[in-house]
Coordinates of C-alpha atoms and ligand atoms in Angstrom, one line a residue:
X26 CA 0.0 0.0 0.0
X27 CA 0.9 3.4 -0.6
X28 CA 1.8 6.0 2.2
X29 CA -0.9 9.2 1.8
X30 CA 2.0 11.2 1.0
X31 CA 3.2 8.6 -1.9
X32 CA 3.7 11.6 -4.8
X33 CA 2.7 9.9 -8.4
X34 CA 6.4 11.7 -8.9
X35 CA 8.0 8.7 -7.6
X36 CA 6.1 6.2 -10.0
X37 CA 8.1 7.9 -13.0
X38 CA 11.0 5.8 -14.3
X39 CA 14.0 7.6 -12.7
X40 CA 15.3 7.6 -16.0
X41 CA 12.6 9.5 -17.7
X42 CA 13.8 12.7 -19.2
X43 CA 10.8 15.1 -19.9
X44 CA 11.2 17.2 -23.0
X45 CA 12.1 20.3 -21.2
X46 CA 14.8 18.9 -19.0
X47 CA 17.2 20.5 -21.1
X48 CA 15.4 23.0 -23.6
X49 CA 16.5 25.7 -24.9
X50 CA 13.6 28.8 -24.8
X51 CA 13.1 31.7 -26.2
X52 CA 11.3 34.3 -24.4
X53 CA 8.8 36.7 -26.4
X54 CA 7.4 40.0 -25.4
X55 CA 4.7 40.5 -27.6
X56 CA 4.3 43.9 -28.0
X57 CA 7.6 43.9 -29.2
X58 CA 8.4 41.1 -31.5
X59 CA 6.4 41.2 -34.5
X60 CA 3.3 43.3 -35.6
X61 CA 1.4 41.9 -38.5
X62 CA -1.8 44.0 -38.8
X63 CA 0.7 47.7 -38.8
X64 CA -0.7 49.2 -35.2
X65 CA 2.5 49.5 -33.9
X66 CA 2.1 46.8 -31.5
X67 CA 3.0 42.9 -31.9
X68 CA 0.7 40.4 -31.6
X69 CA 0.6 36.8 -32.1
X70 CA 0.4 36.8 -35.8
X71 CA 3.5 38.2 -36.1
X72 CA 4.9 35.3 -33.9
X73 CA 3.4 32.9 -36.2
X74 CA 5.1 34.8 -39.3
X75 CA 8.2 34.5 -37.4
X76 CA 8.3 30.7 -36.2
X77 CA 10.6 30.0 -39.6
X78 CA 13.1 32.2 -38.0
X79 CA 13.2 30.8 -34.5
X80 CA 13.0 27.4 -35.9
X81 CA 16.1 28.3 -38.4
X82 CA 17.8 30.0 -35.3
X83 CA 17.3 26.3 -33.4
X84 CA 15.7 27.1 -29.9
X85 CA 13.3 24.2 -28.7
X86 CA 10.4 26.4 -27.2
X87 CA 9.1 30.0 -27.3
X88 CA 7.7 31.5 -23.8
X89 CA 5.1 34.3 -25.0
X90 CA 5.1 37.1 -21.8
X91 CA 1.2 37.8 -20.6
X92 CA -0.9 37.6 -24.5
X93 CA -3.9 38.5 -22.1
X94 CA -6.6 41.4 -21.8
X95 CA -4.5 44.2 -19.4
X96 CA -5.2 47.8 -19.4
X97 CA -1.5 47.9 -19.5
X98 CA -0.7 49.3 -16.0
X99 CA 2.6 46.6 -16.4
X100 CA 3.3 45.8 -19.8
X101 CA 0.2 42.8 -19.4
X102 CA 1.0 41.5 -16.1
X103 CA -2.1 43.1 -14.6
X104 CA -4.2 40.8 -16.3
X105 CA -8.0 41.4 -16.5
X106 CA -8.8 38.2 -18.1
X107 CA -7.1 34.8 -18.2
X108 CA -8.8 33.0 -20.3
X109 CA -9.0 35.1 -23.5
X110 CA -6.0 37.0 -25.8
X111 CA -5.6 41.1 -25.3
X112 CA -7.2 42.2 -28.9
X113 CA -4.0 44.4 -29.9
X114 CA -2.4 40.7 -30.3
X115 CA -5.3 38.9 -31.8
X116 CA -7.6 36.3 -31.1
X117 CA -8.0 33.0 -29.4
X118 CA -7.9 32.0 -33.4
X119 CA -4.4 33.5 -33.6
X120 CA -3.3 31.9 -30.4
X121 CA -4.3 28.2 -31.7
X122 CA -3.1 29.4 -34.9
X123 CA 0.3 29.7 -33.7
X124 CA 0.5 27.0 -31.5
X125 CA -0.1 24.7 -34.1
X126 CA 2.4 26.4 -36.7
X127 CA 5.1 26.5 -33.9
X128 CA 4.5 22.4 -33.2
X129 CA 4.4 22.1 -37.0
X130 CA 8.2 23.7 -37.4
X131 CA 8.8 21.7 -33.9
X132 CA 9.0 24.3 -31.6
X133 CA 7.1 24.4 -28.1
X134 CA 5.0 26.9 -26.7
X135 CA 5.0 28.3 -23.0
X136 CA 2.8 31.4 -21.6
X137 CA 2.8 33.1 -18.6
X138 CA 0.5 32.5 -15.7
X139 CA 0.6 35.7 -13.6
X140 CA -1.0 34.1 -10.1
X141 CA 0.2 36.5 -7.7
X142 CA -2.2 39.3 -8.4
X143 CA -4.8 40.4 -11.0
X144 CA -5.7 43.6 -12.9
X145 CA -7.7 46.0 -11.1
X146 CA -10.0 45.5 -13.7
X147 CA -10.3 42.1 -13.5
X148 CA -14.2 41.5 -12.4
X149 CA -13.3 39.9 -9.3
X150 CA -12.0 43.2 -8.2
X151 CA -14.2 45.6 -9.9
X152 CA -16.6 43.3 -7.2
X153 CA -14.7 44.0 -4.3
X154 CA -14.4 47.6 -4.9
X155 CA -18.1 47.5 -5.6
X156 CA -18.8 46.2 -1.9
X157 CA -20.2 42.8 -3.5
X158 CA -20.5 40.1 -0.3
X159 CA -17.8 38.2 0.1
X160 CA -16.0 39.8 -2.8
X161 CA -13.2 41.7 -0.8
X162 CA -12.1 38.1 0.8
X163 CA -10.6 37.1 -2.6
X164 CA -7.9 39.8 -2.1
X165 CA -6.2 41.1 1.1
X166 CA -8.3 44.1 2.1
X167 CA -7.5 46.0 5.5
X168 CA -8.2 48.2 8.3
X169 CA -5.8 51.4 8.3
X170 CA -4.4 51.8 12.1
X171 CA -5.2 53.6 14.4
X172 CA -3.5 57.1 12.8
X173 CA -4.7 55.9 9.7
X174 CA -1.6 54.5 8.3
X175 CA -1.2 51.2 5.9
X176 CA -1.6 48.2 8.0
X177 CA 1.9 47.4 7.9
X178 CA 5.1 48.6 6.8
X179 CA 5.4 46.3 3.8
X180 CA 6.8 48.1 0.5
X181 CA 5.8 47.8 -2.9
X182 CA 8.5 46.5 -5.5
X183 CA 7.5 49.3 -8.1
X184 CA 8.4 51.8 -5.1
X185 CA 6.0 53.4 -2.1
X186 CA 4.0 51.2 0.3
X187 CA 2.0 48.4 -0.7
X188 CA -1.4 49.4 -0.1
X189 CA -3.6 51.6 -0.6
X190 CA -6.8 53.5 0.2
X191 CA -9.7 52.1 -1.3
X192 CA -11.5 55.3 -0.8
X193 CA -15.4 53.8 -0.8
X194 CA -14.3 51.5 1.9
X195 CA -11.9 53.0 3.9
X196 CA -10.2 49.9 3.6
X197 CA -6.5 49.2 2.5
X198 CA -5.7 46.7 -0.3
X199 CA -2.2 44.8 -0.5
X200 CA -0.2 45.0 -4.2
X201 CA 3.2 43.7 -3.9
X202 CA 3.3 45.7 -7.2
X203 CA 1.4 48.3 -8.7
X204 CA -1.9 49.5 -6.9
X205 CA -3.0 48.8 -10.6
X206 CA -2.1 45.4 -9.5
X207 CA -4.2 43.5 -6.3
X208 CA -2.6 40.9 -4.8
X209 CA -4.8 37.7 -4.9
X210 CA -5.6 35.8 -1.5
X211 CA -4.5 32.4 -1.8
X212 CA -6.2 31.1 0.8
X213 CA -9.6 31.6 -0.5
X214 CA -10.8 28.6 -2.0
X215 CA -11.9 30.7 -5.6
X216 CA -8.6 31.7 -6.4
X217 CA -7.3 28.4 -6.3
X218 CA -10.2 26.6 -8.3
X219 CA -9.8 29.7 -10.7
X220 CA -6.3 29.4 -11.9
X221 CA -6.7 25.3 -11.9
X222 CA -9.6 26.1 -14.7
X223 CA -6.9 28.7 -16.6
X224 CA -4.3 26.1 -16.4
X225 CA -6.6 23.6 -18.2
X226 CA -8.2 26.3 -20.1
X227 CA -4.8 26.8 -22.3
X228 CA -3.2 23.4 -21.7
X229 CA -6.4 21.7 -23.6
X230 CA -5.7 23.2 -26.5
X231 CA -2.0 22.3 -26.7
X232 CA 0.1 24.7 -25.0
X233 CA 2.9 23.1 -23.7
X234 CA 4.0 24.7 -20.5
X235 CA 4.2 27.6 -18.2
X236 CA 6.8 30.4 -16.9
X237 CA 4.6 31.3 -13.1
X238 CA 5.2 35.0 -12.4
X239 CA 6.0 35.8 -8.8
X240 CA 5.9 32.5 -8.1
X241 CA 7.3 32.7 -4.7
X242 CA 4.8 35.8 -3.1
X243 CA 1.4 34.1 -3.8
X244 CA 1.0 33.5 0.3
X245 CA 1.6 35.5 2.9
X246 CA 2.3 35.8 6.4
X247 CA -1.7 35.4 7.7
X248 CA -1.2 38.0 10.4
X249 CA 0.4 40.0 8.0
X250 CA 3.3 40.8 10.6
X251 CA 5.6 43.9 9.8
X252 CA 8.7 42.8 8.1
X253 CA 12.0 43.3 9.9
X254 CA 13.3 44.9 7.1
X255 CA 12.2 47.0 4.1
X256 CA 12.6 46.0 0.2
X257 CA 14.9 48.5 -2.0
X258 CA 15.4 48.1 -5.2
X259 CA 19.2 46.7 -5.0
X260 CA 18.0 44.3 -3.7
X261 CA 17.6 41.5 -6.4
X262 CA 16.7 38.3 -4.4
X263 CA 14.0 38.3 -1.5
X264 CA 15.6 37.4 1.8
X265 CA 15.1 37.8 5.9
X266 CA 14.1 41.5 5.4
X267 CA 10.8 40.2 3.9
X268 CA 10.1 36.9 5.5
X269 CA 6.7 37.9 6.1
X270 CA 5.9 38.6 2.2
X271 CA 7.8 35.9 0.2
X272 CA 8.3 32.0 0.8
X273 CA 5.6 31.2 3.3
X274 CA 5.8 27.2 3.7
X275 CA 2.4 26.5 2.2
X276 CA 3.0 27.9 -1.5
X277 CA 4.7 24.7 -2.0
X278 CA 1.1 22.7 -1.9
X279 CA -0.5 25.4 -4.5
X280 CA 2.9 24.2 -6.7
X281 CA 1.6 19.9 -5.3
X282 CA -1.6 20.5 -6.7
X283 CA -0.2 22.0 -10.0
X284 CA 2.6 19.2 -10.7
X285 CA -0.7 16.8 -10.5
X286 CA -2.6 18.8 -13.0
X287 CA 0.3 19.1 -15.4
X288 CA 0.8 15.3 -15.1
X289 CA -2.5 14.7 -16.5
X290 CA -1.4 15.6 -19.8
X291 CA 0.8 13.2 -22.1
X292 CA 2.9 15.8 -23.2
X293 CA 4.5 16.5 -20.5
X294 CA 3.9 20.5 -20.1
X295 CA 6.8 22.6 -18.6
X296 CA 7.2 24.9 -15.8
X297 CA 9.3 27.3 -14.1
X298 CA 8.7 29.1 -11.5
X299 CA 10.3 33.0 -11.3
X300 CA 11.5 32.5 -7.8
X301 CA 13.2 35.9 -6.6
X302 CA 14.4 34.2 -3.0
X303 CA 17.9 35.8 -1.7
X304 CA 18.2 31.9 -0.6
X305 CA 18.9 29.1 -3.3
X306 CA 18.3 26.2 -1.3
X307 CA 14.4 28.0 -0.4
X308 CA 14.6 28.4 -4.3
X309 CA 15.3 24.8 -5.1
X310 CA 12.5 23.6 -2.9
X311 CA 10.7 24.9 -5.7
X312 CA 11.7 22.3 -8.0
X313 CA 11.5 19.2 -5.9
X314 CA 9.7 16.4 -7.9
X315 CA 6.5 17.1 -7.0
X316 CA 6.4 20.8 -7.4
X317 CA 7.9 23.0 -10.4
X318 CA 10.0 21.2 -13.2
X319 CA 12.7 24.2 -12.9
X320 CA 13.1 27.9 -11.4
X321 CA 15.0 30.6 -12.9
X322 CA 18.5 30.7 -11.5
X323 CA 18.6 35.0 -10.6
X324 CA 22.1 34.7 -10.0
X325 CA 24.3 35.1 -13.7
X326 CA 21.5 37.9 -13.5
X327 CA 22.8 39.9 -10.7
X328 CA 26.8 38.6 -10.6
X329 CA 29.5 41.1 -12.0
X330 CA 31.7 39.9 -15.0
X331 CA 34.7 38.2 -13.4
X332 CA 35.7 34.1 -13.1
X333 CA 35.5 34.0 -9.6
X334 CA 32.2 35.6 -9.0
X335 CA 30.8 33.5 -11.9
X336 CA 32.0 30.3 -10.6
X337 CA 30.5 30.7 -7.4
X338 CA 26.8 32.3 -9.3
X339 CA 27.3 28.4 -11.4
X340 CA 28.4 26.0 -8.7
X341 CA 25.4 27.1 -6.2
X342 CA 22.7 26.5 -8.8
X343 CA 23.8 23.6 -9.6
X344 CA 24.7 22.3 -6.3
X345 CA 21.2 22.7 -4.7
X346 CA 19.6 22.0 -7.5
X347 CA 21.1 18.6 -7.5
X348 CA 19.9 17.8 -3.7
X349 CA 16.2 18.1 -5.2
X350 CA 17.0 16.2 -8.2
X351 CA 16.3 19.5 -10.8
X352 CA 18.4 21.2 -13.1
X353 CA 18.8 24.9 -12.9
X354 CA 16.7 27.3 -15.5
X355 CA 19.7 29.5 -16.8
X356 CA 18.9 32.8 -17.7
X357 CA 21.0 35.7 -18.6
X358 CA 18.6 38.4 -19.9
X359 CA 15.1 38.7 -19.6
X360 CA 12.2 41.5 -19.8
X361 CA 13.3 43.4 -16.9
X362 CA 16.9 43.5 -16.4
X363 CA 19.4 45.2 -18.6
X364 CA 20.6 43.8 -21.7
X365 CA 24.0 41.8 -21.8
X366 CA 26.4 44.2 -24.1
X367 CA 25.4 46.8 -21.9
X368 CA 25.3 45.5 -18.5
X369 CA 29.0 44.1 -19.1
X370 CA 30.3 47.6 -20.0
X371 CA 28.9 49.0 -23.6
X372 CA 30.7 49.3 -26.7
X373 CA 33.1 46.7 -28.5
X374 CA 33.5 45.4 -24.4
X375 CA 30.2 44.4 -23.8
X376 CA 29.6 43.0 -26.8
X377 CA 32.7 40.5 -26.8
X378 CA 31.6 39.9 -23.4
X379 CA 28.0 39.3 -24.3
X380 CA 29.2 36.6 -27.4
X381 CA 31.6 34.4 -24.6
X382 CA 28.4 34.9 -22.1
X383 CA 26.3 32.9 -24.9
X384 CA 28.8 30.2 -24.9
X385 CA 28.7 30.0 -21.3
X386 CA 25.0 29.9 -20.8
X387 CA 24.3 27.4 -23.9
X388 CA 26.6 24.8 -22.3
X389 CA 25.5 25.1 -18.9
X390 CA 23.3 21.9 -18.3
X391 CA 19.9 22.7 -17.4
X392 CA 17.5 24.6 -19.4
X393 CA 18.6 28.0 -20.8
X394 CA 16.7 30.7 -21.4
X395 CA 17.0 33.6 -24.3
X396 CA 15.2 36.7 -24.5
X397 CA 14.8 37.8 -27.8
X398 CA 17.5 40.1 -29.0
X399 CA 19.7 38.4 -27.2
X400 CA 20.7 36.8 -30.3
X401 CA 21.2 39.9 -32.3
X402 CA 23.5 41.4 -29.9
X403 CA 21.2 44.3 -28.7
X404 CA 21.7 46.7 -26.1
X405 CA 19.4 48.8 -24.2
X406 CA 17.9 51.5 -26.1
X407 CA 17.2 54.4 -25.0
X408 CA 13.8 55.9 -24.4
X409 CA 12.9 59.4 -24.0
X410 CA 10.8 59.9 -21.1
X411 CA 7.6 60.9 -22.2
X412 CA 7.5 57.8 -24.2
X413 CA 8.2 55.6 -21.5
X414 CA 5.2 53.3 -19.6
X415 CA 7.0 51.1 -17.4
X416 CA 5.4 52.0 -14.0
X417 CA 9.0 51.7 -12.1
X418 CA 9.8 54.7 -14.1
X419 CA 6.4 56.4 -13.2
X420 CA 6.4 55.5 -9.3
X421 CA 9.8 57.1 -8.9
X422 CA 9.3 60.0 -10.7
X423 CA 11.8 58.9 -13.3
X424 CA 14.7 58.1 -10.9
X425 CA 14.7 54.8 -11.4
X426 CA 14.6 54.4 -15.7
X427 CA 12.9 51.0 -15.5
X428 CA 12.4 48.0 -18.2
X429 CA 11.5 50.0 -21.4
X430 CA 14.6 50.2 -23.0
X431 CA 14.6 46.2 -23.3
X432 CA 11.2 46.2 -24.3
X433 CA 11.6 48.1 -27.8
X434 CA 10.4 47.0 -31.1
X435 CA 12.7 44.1 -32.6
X436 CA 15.0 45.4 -35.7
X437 CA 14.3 42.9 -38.8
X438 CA 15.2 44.1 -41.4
X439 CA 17.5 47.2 -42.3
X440 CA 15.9 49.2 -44.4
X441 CA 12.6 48.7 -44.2
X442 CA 10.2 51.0 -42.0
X443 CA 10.8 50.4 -38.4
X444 CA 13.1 48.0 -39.7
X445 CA 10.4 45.7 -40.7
X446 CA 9.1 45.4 -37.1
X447 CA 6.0 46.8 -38.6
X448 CA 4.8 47.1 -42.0
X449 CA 3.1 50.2 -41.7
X450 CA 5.7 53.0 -41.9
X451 CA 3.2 55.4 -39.9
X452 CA 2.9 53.1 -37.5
X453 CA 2.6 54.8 -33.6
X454 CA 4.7 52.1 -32.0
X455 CA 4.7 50.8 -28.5
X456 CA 7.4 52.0 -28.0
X457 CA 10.3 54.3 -30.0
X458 CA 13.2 52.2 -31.7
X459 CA 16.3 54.2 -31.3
X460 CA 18.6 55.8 -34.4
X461 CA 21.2 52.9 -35.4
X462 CA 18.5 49.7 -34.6
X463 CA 19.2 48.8 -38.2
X464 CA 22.8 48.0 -37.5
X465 CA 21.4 45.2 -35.7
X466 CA 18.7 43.8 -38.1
X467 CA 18.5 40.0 -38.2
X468 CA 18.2 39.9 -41.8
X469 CA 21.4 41.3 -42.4
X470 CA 23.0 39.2 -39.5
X471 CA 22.3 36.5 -41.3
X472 CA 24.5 37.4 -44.2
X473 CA 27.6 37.8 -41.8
X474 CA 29.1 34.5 -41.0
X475 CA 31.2 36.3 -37.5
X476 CA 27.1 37.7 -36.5
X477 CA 25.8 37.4 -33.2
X478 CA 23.2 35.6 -34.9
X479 CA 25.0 32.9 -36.7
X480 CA 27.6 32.5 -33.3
X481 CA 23.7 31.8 -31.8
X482 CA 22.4 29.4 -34.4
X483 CA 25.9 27.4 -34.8
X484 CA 25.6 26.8 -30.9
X485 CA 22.0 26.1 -30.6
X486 CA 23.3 23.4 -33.9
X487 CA 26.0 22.1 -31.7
X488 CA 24.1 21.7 -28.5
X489 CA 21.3 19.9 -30.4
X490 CA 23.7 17.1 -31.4
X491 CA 26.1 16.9 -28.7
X492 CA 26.0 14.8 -25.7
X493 CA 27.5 17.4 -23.9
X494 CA 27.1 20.8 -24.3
X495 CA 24.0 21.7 -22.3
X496 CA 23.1 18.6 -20.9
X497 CA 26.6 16.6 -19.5
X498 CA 27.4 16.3 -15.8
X499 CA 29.4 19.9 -15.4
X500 CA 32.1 21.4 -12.3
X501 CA 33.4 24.5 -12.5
X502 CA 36.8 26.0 -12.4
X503 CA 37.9 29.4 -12.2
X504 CA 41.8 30.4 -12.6
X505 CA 42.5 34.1 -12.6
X506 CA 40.7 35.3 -15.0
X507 CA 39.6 32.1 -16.6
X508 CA 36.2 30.2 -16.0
X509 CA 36.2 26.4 -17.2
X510 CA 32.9 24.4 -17.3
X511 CA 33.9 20.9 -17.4
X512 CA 31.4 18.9 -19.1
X513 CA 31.1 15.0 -18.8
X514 CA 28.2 12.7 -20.2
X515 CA 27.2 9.1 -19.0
X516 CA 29.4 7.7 -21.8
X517 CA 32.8 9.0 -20.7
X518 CA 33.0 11.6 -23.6
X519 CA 34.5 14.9 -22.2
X520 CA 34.5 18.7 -23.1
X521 CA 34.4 22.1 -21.8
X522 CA 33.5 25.6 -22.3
X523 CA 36.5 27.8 -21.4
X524 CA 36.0 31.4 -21.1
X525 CA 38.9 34.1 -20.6
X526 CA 37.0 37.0 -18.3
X527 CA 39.7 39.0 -18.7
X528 CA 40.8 42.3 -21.2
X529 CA 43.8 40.4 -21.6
X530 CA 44.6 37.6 -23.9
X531 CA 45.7 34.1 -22.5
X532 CA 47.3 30.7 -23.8
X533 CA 46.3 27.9 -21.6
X534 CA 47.3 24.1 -22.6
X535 CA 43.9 22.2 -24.0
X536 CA 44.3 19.1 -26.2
X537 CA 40.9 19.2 -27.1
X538 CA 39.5 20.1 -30.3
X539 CA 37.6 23.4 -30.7
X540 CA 34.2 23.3 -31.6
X541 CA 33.0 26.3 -31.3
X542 CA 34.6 30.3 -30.7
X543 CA 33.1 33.8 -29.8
X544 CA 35.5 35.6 -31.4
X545 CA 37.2 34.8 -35.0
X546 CA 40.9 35.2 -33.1
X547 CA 40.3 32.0 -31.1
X548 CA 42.1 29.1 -31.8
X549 CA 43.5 25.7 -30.8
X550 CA 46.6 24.1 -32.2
X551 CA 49.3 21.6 -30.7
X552 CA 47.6 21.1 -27.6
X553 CA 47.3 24.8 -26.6
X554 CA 44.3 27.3 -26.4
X555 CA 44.8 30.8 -27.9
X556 CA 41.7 32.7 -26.0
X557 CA 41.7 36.6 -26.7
X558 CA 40.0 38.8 -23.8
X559 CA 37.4 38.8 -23.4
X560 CA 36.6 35.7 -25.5
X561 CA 35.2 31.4 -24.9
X562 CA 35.8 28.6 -26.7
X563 CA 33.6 25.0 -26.3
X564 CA 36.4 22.5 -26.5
X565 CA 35.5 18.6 -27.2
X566 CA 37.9 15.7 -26.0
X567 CA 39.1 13.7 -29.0
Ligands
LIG625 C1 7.6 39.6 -12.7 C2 7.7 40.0 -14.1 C3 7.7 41.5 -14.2 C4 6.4 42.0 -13.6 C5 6.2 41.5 -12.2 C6 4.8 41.7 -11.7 O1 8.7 40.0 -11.9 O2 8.8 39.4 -14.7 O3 7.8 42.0 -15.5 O4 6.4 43.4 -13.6 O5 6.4 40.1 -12.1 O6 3.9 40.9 -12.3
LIG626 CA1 -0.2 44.7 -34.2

């Protein structure tokens, strides 16, 4: 007989290895990618007219960021609707259109399921604000104290507290984020049958997995304590200071009853969980077998450029991943953190740095993540102010720039209007490209054998066919300023990804073969390694 607490986790062949064990995904923010209908917005139909690209570039699965109704408060993750497709992308036509053109090229599709808090025009809190019966228990509304202040001294990650008045009420509601933004209660029994029927809703018509926003912060403290310490924005990585807010122990059933759903499906849907937690063994939890498949690993993310630090932002990941039996979701770039060429320093710097960080990430084992541009080598663009929406930038009355200038339209094509991002050369779009995008227009990257883009596609090539890169059993190395992934598969072959950190160039003994470079002035030849700085190389045992 089975123990109560018997998982159906353990009844999978320990040797079962789930599509997305090792994937490599490509992250989408629609209003940025592709628009097909000229309104200066993407939308899914341009995804669909772009799924030869991504399937020529050689990712495994696309991640679409929030295709929902939002009023837009932050960029679609105030979500008014879950179960339908915001009508500046498309349709629910469009949607199943492109999931079945993306399968059809053999590419995966994941969406993101925003759980943490809703749109404050989602009906649910249209009702609460409305004074509907019961209605106010499905978010966490408050007394003020006694001198009318918020009920505690939690902050909001946009800036400010994180409540506010509801003025008909006199009642304070809790948003982690945006007061555009409620947080849900997760201990009312409607929120959790709710986001069980959106699950189903999308993975019944084929979607193959989810990215879950926030994924730490959907309970919290039930007396709603104050925390010992306050958030700021440095702070990249939820910790003690917040222990009231993030982490509370019985998340981890909400992620029980979700690993049971997704089993229910033969094709094995993904997820990862965004898990902001200062802690990586509180973030791995997040992946045991019964909970999450993966959880984004924050750390390359918030580590400065240097062997040593990277070592250590590697070896921990995959450490305490390894006690739960996971592999890490690597992720370099995404929708709200800098771009790679400029984070590592701008110019002909960052960039060199940004083409040996795509060798690092892409033989990592694990799952790795892109966000698109990545591949084209972009850096942030700059936005002028009065163009800008992120709320981060609004909340702090512009002292803090925010996520816009990673969010502009994607350069295609040089030449055409918004280079080809949009047909229409009139178009109002989202948001402004900056002079010189065409310099970075996929088209033309594909005509230069040393592009950012080919350097992308030959990796993804060699990672689809190697045992190793990506997938073998990895330690890491750092010596000055040199970072060595060691690679080993269940067969005994042997490689490694070597990547000189430094400005300066170094010749270290390697009697491998290369297989693949960042920089043309790489090479390998009677058993030594010519690596300029900064520059990689993926090295293969003969
Ligand atoms: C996540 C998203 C971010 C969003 C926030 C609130 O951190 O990545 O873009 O603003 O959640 O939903
Ligand atoms: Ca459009």
């Amino acid at each position: 007989m089975l123990a109560p607490d018997f998982h159906a986790a353990h009844l999978v062949a320990p040797d079962f290895e789930p599509w997305w064990r090792d994937a490599v995904t490509y992250q989408i923010y629609v209003s940025s990618f592709a628009d097909a209908n000229g309104d200066g917005i993407g939308d899914l139909p341009g995804v669909t007219a772009r799924i030869p690209y991504l399937a020529r570039l050689g990712v495994d699965a696309l991640w679409l960021t929030p295709h929902y109704p939002s009023p837009g408060a932050d960029g679609g993750y105030d979500i008014s609707d879950h179960m339908s497709v915001h009508p500046d992308f498309g349709t629910l036509h469009d949607y199943d259109e492109l999931l079945s053109v993306a399968h059809a090229a053999g590419l995966r599709v994941l969406i993101d399921i925003v759980p943490n808090h809703v749109s404050e025009q989602h009906p649910w809190f249209l009702e609460a604000r409305a004074g509907g019966p019961g209605a106010r228990e499905r978010f966490h509304f408050r007394a003020p104290r006694d001198d009318g202040a918020p009920p505690n001294n939690w902050q909001s990650l946009f800036g400010g507290p994180a409540w506010t008045l509801d003025e008909a009420s006199g009642l304070y509601y809790l948003h982690l984020f945006s007061p555009e933004q409620p947080d849900l209660n997760w201990s009312h029994p409607d929120v959790r049958a709710h986001f069980e029927q959106i699950l189903r809703f999308w993975l019944d018509r084929g979607t193959d997995g989810v990215r879950v926003d926030v994924a730490a912060g959907l309970l919290k403290d039930p007396e709603l304590r104050d925390n010992p310490g306050t958030y700021t924005p440095g702070l990249f990585g939820h910790g003690p200071e917040q222990v009231h807010t993030w982490d509370q122990e019985g998340v981890h059933d909400i992620y029980r009853s979700w690993n049971a759903l997704l089993r229910e499906y033969d094709h094995h849907p993904a997820s990862v969980g965004e898990v902001c937690l200062a802690d990586l063994s509180a973030t791995a939890r997040y992946c045991r077998p019964d909970e999450l498949g993966s959880a984004f690993t924050i750390e390359l993310l918030k580590t400065a450029w240097g062997a040593g630090e990277y070592a250590r932002a590697i070896e921990g990941p995959l450490t305490t991943f390894s006690e739960v039996g996971a592999k890490p979701a690597w992720v370099l770039s995404n929708h709200d953190k800098s771009r790679m060429p400029t984070r590592f320093g701008d110019g002909h710097l960052g960039a060199a740095r940004a083409r040996a960080a795509a060798l690092l990430l892409l033989a990592l084992p694990g799952q790795a993540y892109l966000y698109a541009g990545d591949e084209l080598g972009l850096p942030d663009a700059d936005v002028p102010a009065h163009a800008r929406r992120d709320p981060i930038f609004h909340r702090s009355a512009g002292e803090r720039l925010g996520r816009d200038g990673v969010r502009v339209p994607m350069p295609w094509t040089a030449g055409e209007p918004h280079c080809g991002f949009s047909a229409r050369p009139d178009a109002p779009l989202y948001l402004p490209q900056p002079e010189g995008w065409a310099a970075y227009a996929a088209q033309q990257q594909w005509e230069d054998v040393h592009s950012f883009l080919n350097l992308y596609a030959e990796l993804l090539r060699i990672r689809k066919t190697s045992p190793l890169f990506g997938t073998g059993l990895a330690s890491i190395a750092a010596d000055g300023d040199v970072l060595t992934v060691h690679l080993r598969d269940s067969r005994g072959n042997a490689g490694r990804c070597v990547i000189n950190m430094g400005d300066d160039a170094v010749t270290t003994p390697d009697a491998g073969r290369l297989l693949a470079l960042s920089h043309f002035d790489v090479w390998a030849f009677e058993g030594l390694l010519f690596l300029p700085g900064p520059s990689a190389a993926w090295m293969i045992d003969p």
